[in-house]
Structures are given as structure tokens and as C-alpha cells.
mmCIF file of C-alpha atoms in Angstrom:
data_model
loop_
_atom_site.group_PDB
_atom_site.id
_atom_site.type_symbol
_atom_site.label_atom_id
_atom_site.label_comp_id
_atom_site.label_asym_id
_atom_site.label_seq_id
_atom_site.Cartn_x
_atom_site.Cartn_y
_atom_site.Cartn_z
ATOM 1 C CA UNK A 1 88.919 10.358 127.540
ATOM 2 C CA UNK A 2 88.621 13.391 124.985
ATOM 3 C CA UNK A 3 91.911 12.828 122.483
ATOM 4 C CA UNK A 4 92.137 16.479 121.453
ATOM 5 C CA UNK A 5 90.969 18.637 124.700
ATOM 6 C CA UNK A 6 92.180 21.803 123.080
ATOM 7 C CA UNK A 7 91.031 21.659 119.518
ATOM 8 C CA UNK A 8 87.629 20.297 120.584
ATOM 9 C CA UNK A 9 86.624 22.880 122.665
ATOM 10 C CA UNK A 10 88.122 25.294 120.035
ATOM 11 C CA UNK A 11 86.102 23.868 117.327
ATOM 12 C CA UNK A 12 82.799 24.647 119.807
ATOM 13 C CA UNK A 13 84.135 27.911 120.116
ATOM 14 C CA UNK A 14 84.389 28.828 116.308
ATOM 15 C CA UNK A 15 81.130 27.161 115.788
ATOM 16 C CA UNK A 16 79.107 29.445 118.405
ATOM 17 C CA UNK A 17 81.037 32.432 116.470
ATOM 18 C CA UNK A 18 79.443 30.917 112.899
ATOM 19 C CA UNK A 19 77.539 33.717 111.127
ATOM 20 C CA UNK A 20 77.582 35.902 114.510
ATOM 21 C CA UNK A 21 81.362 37.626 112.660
ATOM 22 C CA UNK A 22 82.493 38.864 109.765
ATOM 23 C CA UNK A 23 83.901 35.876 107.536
ATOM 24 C CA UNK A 24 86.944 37.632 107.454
ATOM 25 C CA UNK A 25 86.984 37.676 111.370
ATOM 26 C CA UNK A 26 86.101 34.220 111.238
ATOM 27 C CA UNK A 27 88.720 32.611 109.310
ATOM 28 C CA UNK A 28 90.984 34.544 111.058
ATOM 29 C CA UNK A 29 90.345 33.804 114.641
ATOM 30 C CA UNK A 30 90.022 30.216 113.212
ATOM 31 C CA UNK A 31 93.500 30.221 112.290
ATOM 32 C CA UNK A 32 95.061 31.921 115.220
ATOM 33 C CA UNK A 33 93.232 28.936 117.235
ATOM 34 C CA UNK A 34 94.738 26.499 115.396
ATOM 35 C CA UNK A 35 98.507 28.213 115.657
ATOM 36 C CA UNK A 36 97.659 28.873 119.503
ATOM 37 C CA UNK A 37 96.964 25.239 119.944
ATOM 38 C CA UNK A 38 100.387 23.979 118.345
ATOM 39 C CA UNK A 39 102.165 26.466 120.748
ATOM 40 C CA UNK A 40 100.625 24.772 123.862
ATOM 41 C CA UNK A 41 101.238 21.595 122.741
ATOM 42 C CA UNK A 42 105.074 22.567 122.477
ATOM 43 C CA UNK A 43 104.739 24.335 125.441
ATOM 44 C CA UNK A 44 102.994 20.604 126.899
ATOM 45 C CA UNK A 45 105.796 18.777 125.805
ATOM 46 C CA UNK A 46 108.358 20.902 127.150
ATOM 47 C CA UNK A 47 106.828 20.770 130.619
ATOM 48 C CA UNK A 48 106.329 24.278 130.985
ATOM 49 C CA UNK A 49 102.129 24.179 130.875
ATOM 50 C CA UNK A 50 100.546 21.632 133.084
ATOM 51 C CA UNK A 51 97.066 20.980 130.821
ATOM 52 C CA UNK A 52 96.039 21.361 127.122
ATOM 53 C CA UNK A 53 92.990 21.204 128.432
ATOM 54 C CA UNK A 54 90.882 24.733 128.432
ATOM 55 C CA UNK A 55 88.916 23.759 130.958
ATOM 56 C CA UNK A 56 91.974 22.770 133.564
ATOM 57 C CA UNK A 57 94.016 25.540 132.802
ATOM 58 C CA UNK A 58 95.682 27.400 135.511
ATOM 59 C CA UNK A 59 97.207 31.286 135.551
ATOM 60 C CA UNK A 60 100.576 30.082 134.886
ATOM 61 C CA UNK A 61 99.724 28.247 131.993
ATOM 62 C CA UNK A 62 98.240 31.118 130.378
ATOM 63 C CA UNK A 63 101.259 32.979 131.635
ATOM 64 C CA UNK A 64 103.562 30.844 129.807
ATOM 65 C CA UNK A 65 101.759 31.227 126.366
ATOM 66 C CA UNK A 66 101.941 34.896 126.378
ATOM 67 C CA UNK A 67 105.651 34.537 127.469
ATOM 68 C CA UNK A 68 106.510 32.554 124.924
ATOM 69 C CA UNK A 69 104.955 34.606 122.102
ATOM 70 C CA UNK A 70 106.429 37.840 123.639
ATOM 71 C CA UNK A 71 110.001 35.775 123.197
ATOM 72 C CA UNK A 72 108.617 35.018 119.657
ATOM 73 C CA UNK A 73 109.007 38.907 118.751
ATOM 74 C CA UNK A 74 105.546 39.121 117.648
ATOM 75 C CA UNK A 75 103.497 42.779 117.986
ATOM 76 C CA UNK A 76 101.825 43.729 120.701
ATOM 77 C CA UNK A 77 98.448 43.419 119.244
ATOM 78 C CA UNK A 78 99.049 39.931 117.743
ATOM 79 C CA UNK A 79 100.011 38.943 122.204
ATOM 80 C CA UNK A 80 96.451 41.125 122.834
ATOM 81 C CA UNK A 81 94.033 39.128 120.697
ATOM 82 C CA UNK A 82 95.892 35.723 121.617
ATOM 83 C CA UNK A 83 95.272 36.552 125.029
ATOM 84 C CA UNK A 84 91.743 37.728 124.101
ATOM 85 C CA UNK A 85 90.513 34.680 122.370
ATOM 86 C CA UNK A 86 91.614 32.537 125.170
ATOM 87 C CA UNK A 87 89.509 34.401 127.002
ATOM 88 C CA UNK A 88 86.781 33.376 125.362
ATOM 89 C CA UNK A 89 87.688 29.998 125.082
ATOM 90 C CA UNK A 90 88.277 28.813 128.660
ATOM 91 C CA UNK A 91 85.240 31.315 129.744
ATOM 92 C CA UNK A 92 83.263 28.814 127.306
ATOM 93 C CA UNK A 93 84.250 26.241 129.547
ATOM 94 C CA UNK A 94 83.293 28.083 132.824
ATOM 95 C CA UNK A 95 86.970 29.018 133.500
ATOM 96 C CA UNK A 96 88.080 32.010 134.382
ATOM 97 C CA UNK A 97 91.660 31.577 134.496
ATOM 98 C CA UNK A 98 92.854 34.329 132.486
ATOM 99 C CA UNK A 99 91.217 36.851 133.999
ATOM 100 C CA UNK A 100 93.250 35.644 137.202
ATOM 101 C CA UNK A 101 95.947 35.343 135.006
ATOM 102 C CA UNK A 102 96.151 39.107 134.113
ATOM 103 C CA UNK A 103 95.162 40.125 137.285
ATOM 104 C CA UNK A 104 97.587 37.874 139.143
ATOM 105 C CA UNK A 105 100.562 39.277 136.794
ATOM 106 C CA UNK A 106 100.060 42.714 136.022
ATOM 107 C CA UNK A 107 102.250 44.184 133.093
ATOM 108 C CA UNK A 108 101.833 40.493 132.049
ATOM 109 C CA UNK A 109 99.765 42.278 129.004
ATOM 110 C CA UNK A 110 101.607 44.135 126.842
ATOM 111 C CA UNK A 111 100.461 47.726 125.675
ATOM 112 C CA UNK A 112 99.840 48.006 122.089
ATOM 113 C CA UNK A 113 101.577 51.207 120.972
ATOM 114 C CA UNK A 114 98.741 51.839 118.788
ATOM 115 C CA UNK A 115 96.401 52.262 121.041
ATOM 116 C CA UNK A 116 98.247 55.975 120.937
ATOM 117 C CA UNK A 117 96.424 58.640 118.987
ATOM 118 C CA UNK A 118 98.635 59.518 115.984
ATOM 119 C CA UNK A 119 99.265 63.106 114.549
ATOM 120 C CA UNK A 120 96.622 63.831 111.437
ATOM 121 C CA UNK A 121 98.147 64.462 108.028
ATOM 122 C CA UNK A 122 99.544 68.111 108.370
ATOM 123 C CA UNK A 123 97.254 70.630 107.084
ATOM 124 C CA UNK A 124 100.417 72.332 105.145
ATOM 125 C CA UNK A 125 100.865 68.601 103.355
ATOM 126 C CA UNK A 126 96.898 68.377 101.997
ATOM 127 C CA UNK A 127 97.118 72.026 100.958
ATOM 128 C CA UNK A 128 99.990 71.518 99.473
ATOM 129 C CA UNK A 129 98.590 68.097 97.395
ATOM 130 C CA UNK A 130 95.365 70.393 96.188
ATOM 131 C CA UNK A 131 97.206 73.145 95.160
ATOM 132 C CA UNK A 132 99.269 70.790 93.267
ATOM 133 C CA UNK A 133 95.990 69.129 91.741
ATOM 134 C CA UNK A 134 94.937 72.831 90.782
ATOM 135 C CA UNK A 135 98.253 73.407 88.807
ATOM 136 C CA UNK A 136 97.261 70.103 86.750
ATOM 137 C CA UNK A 137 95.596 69.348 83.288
ATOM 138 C CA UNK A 138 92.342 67.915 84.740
ATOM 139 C CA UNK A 139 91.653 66.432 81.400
ATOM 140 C CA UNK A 140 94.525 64.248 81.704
ATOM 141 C CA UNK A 141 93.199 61.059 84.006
ATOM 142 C CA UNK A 142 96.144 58.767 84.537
ATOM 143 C CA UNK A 143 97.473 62.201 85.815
ATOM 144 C CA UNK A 144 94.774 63.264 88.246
ATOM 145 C CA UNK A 145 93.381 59.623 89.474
ATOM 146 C CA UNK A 146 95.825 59.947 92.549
ATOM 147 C CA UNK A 147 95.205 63.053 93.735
ATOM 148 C CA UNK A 148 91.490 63.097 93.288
ATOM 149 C CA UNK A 149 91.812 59.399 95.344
ATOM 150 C CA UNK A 150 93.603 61.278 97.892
ATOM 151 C CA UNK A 151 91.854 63.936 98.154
ATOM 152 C CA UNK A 152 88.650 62.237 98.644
ATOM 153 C CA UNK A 153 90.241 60.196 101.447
ATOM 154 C CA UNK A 154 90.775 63.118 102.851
ATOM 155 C CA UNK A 155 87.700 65.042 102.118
ATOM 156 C CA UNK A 156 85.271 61.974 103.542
ATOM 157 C CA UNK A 157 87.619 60.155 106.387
ATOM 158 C CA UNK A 158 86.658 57.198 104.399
ATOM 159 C CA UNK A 159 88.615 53.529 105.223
ATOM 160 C CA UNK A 160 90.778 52.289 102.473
ATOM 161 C CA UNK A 161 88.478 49.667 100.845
ATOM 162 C CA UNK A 162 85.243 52.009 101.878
ATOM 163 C CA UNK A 163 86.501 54.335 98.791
ATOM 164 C CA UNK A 164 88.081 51.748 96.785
ATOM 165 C CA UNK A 165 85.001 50.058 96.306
ATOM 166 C CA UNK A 166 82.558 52.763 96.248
ATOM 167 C CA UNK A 167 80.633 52.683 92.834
ATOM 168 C CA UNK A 168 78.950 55.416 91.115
ATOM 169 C CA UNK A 169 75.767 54.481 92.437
ATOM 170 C CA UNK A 170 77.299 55.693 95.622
ATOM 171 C CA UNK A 171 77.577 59.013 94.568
ATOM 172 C CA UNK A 172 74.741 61.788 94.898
ATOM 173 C CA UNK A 173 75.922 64.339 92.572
ATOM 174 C CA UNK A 174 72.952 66.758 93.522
ATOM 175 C CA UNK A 175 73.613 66.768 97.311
ATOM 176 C CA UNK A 176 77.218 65.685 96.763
ATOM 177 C CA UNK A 177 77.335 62.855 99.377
ATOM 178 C CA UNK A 178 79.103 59.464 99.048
ATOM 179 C CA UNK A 179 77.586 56.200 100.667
ATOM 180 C CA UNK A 180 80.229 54.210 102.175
ATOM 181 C CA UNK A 181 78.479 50.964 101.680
ATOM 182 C CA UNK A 182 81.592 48.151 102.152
ATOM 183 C CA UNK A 183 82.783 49.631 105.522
ATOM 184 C CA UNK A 184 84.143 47.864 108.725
ATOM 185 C CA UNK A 185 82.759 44.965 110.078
ATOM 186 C CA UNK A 186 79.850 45.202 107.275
ATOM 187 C CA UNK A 187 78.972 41.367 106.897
ATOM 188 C CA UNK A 188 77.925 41.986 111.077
ATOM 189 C CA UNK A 189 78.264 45.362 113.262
ATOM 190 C CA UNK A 190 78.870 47.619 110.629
ATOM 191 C CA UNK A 191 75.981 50.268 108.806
ATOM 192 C CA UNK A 192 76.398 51.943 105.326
ATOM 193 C CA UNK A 193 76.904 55.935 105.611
ATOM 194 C CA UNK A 194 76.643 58.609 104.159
ATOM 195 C CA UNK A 195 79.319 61.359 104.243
ATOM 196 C CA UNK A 196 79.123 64.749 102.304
ATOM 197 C CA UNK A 197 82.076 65.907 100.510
ATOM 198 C CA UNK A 198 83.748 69.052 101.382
ATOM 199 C CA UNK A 199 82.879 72.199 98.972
ATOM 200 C CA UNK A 200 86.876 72.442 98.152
ATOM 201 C CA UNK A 201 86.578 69.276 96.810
ATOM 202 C CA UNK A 202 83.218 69.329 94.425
ATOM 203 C CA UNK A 203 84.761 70.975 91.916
ATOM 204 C CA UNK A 204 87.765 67.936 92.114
ATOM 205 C CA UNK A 205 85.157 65.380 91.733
ATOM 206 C CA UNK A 206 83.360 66.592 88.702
ATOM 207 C CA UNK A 207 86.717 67.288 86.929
ATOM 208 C CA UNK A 208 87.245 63.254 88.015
ATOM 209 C CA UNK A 209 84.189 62.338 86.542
ATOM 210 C CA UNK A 210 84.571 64.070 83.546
ATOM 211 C CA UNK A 211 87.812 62.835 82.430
ATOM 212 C CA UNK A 212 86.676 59.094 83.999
ATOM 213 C CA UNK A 213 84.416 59.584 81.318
ATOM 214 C CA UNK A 214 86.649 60.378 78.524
ATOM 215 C CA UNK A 215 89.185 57.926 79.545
ATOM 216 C CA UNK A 216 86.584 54.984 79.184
ATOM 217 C CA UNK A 217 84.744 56.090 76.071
ATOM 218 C CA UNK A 218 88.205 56.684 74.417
ATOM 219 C CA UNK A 219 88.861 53.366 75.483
ATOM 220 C CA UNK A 220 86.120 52.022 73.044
ATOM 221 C CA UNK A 221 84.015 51.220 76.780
ATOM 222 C CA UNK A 222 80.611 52.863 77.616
ATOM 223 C CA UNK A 223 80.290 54.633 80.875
ATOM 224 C CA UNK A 224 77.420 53.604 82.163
ATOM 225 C CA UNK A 225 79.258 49.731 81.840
ATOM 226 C CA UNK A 226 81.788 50.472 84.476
ATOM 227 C CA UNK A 227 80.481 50.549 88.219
ATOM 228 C CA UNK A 228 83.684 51.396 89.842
ATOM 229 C CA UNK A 229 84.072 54.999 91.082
ATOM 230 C CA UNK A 230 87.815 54.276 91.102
ATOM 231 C CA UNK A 231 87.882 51.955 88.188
ATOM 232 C CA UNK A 232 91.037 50.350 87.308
ATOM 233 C CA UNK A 233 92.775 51.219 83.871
ATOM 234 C CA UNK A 234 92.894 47.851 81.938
ATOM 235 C CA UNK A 235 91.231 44.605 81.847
ATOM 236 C CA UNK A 236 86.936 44.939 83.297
ATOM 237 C CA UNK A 237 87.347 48.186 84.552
ATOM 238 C CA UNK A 238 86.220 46.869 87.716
ATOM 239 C CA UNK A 239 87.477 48.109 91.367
ATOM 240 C CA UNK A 240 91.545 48.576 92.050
ATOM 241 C CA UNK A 241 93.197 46.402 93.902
ATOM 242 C CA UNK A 242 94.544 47.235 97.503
ATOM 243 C CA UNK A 243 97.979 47.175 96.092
ATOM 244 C CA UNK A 244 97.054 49.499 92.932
ATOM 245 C CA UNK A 245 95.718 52.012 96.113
ATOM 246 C CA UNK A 246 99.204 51.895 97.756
ATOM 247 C CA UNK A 247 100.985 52.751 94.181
ATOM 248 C CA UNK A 248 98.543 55.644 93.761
ATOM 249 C CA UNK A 249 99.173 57.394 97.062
ATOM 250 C CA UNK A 250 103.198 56.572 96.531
ATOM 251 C CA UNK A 251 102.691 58.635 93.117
ATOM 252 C CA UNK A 252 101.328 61.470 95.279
ATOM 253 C CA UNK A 253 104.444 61.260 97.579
ATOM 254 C CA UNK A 254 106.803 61.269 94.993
ATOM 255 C CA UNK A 255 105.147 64.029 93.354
ATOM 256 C CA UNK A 256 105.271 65.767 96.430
ATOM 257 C CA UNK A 257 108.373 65.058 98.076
ATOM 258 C CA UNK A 258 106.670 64.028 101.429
ATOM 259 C CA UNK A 259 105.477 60.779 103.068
ATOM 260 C CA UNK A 260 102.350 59.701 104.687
ATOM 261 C CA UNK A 261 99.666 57.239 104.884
ATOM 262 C CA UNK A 262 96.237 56.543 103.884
ATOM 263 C CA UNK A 263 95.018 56.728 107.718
ATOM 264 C CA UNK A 264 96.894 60.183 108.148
ATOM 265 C CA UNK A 265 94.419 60.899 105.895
ATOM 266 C CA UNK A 266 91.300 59.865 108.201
ATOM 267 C CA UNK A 267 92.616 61.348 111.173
ATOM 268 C CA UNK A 268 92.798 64.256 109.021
ATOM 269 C CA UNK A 269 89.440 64.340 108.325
ATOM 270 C CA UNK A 270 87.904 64.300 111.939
ATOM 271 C CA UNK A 271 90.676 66.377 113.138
ATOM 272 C CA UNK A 272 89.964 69.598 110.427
ATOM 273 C CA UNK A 273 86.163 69.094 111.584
ATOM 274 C CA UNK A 274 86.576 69.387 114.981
ATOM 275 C CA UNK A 275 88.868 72.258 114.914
ATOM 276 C CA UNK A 276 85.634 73.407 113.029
ATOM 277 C CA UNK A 277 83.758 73.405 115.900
ATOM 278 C CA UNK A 278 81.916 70.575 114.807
ATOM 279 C CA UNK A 279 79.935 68.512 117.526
ATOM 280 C CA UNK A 280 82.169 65.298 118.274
ATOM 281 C CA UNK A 281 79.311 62.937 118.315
ATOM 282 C CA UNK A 282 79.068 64.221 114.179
ATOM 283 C CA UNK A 283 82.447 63.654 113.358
ATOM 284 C CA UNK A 284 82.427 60.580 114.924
ATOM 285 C CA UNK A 285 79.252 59.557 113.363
ATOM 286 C CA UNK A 286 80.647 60.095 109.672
ATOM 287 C CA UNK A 287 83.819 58.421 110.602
ATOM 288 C CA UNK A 288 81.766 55.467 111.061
ATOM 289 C CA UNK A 289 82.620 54.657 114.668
ATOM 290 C CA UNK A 290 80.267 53.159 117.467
ATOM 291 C CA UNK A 291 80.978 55.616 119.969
ATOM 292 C CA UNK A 292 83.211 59.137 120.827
ATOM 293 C CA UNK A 293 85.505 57.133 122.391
ATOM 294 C CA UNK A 294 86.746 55.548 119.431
ATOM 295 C CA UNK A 295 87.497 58.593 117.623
ATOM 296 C CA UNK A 296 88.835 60.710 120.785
ATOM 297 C CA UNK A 297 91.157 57.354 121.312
ATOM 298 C CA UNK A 298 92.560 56.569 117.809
ATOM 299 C CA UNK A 299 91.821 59.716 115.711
ATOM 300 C CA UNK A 300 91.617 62.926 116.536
ATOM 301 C CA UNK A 301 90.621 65.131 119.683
ATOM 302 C CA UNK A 302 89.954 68.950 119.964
ATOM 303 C CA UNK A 303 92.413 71.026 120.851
ATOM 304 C CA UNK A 304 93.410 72.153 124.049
ATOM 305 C CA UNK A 305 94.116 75.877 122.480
ATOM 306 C CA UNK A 306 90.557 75.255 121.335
ATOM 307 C CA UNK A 307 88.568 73.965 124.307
ATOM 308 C CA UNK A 308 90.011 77.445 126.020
ATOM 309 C CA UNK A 309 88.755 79.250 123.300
ATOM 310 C CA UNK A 310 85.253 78.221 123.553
ATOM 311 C CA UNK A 311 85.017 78.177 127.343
ATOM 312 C CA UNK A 312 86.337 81.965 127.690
ATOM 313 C CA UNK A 313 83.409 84.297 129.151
ATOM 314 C CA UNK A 314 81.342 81.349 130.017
ATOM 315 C CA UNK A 315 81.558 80.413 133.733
#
């Protein structure tokens, strides 16, 4: 008689994932296995699942997890990849009981507000944050680090760790294109890319460099010492921190007087190329995304005002 039904199949599970994920992904879905097993076990003992068992689970078991978390006050998303990952687990043991689960109980998922295409950052707001850049004493780094980071999130749709770890090597200051090389999913799915940046924003990026430069050699370090694009101001000089990223764009806020987040930023990006008339499979492309649907879903979409536009005089 197997003592641990649940965790041994689990274990299988996470070992047929080994090296097919990101690590990341893996110690992740590791752990929400582990915390999914101790809520069927409490579930168990309060007689309100019959089996802990993945491959004797009915509907109404699965039914009762999801309840449970729902009751739990825990996101939508966090309900979505439970559900998701017992998928996979009782599908591993030639079960398919939560597929009949969701189809036996529909609204039994719940809908992830994300899933919702959010606005872009307003194009007012990023004019706004270059003109204020222009008005600047580009010499003075500490001063211009944020808005050049900005900027450049802007001006490349990049990820928030794509540009925080970028390195100089990265850079092609002849054709003035960035390689993304840390970007989603990159221990697995994910490709390197190359982006170009903007001609508005060249002449941001060389004033960056230059007073990069300064900053360091004033600093009694040699340039060509420090690999980080977006080095950090004390200590190796090596990449900022996530955290230091957040402070940066809060700066920019302040400075500003309005709010908004790093993604606004990407959705942005895609968004000011489309309305460009740029092909969608592009934008998509340089956003780094698999397919059209992605970016149509989560990012940005062309206009209705412009789809009229471009059809008029052609049927």
C-alpha cells in the first residue's frame, strides 16, 4: 500500500518536468505541489475529498480544492495554475478528472482579470518624461539614470530584468540595436532578440553613455571593468537590483507628478508601433512573444479608428 499517494506521484511529476523548465518554473511548481498536497490532506481529514490519491480522484474532489482556495482569498491566477498543475498531475496518472471537473461545473474556474488588455502608458505621460529629460544637465548621471532607464523601457518594450541585465556587449552602437539576451523563459522556450532603439532616443543613449563613463572613471573605476549597461552606483558596479529598478521609476513619478508602471511601459511600446502601421507579426516579434495572440491579448491592439482608416477605398 503506497504511504504517500499524493506526494509520490507528485515527486514523478516534478521529475519528468527536470531540465524540460526554467529552474525558476521548477522550484516554483515544486512548491505549489507541496502546499496543494497539505490542502488535500486537510481537506481528507475533514471529509470533504474522498481520495488523496491522484489517480482515484473524482470531479468533486477537485471541486472542493478550488473551493477552498477561492474561500482562502487567493488571486485568480494563483486558483488557475493550481487547477492547471493538477491537471497535469492526475493526467500523469491516466485520469482525467479535472477536465470533467471544469466541464461538469462551469464558472467553477475563475477568470483572471488580467487576462484583460490594459491601457498603454499615455503618449502625453512619455512625452512629457522626454521633454523633461531634455530640460536636464545630461552630464549629471545620478540625475539622468532614471529617465534614460525609462525611456529605454519604453523605446525597446523590453521586460524588467531583459534591460536590467543587459550589458554593454548588448549594445550595437553603429546600428543602435540592443540584444535582449536574459528574457522570459530563457533557461527553456525563450530566444535572445534584438530590438532597435527608436531615433528619439539615440541621442538619450549616447548622453547615458557618456556620463556612465564619467561617473565610473571619476569614481577611480575603468570603463571597460564594468559590464552592466545599468550599473549600480556603489559596491562592483555590477547589475541593479529589481528593487533599485522600482526606486528609479518612483524618482520619475515623483519628478513628474504621475503614476505608472514598468509594463505601461511595454504596452506602450507595441501600441505606438502599431498605430505606426507597423505589421503585427513585427511588433510582436520584438516584444518577444510566441505568437500575435499574445500581444493582441495582453498588450496592445490596433485601433479601431485605425483599421477604418486603412480599409477606406479598398473593397
Amino acid at each position: 500500500m503506497v504511504a504517500n499517494p499524493f506526494g509520490d506521484r507528485a515527486a514523478e511529476l516534478m521529475e519528468a518536468k527536470r531540465g524540460c523548465i526554467a529552474e525558476k518554473t521548477y522550484k516554483t511548481t515544486k512548491a505549489r505541489l507541496r502546499r496543494i498536497e497539505r490542502d488535500m490532506l486537510r481537506l481528507k481529514e475533514e471529509g470533504r475529498v474522498t481520495t488523496m490519491s491522484p489517480a482515484k480522484m473524482l470531479p468533486e474532489d477537485i471541486k472542493e480544492l478550488v473551493v477552498y482556495r477561492k474561500g482562502k482569498k487567493v488571486s485568480a491566477s494563483d486558483v488557475n495554475h493550481d487547477i492547471a498543475v493538477m491537471g497535469q498531475l492526475c493526467t500523469m496518472c491516466d485520469n482525467t478528472c479535472v477536465q470533467k471537473c471544469l466541464a461538469k461545473y462551469p464558472g467553477l474556474k475563475p477568470v483572471d482579470k488580467k487576462e484583460c488588455r490594459l491601457p498603454p502608458l499615455p503618449d502625453a505621460t512619455y512625452k512629457l518624461i522626454l521633454h523633461r529629460y531634455n530640460t536636464m544637465d545630461h552630464k549629471d548621471f545620478r540625475a539622468i539614470r532614471p529617465y534614460v532607464l525609462v525611456l529605454l523601457y519604453c523605446g525597446t518594450g523590453a521586460r524588467n530584468k531583459e534591460l536590467r541585465l543587459a550589458e554593454m556587449n548588448d549594445l550595437d552602437q553603429e546600428e543602435w540595436v540592443i540584444w535582449f539576451k536574459h528574457v522570459k523563459g530563457e533557461d527553456s522556450y525563450g530566444d535572445p532578440r534584438p530590438v532597435p532603439i527608436p531615433d528619439e532616443i539615440i541621442p538619450v543613449v549616447k548622453d547615458y553613455l557618456k556620463a556612465r563613463e564619467d561617473f565610473l572613471i571619476a569614481h577611480g573605476v575603468h570603463p571597460s571593468t564594468v559590464t552592466a549597461l545599468f550599473c549600480s552606483m556603489n559596491g562592483d558596479h555590477g547589475a541593479m537590483s529589481s528593487n533599485t529598478i522600482r526606486k528609479l521609476k518612483t524618482y520619475v513619478e515623483r519628478d513628474i507628478g504621475q503614476k505608472f508602471e514598468l509594463r505601461d511601459c511595454r504596452r506602450a511600446f507595441g501600441q505606438h508601433y502599431l498605430d505606426n502601421d507597423a505589421e503585427e507579426q513585427d511588433v510582436s516579434n520584438l516584444m518577444g512573444h510566441a505568437s500575435t495572440k499574445t500581444t493582441n491579448t495582453y498588450y496592445c491592439r490596433r485601433r479601431i479608428t485605425k483599421s477604418i482608416k486603412n480599409v477606406k477605398g479598398k473593397w
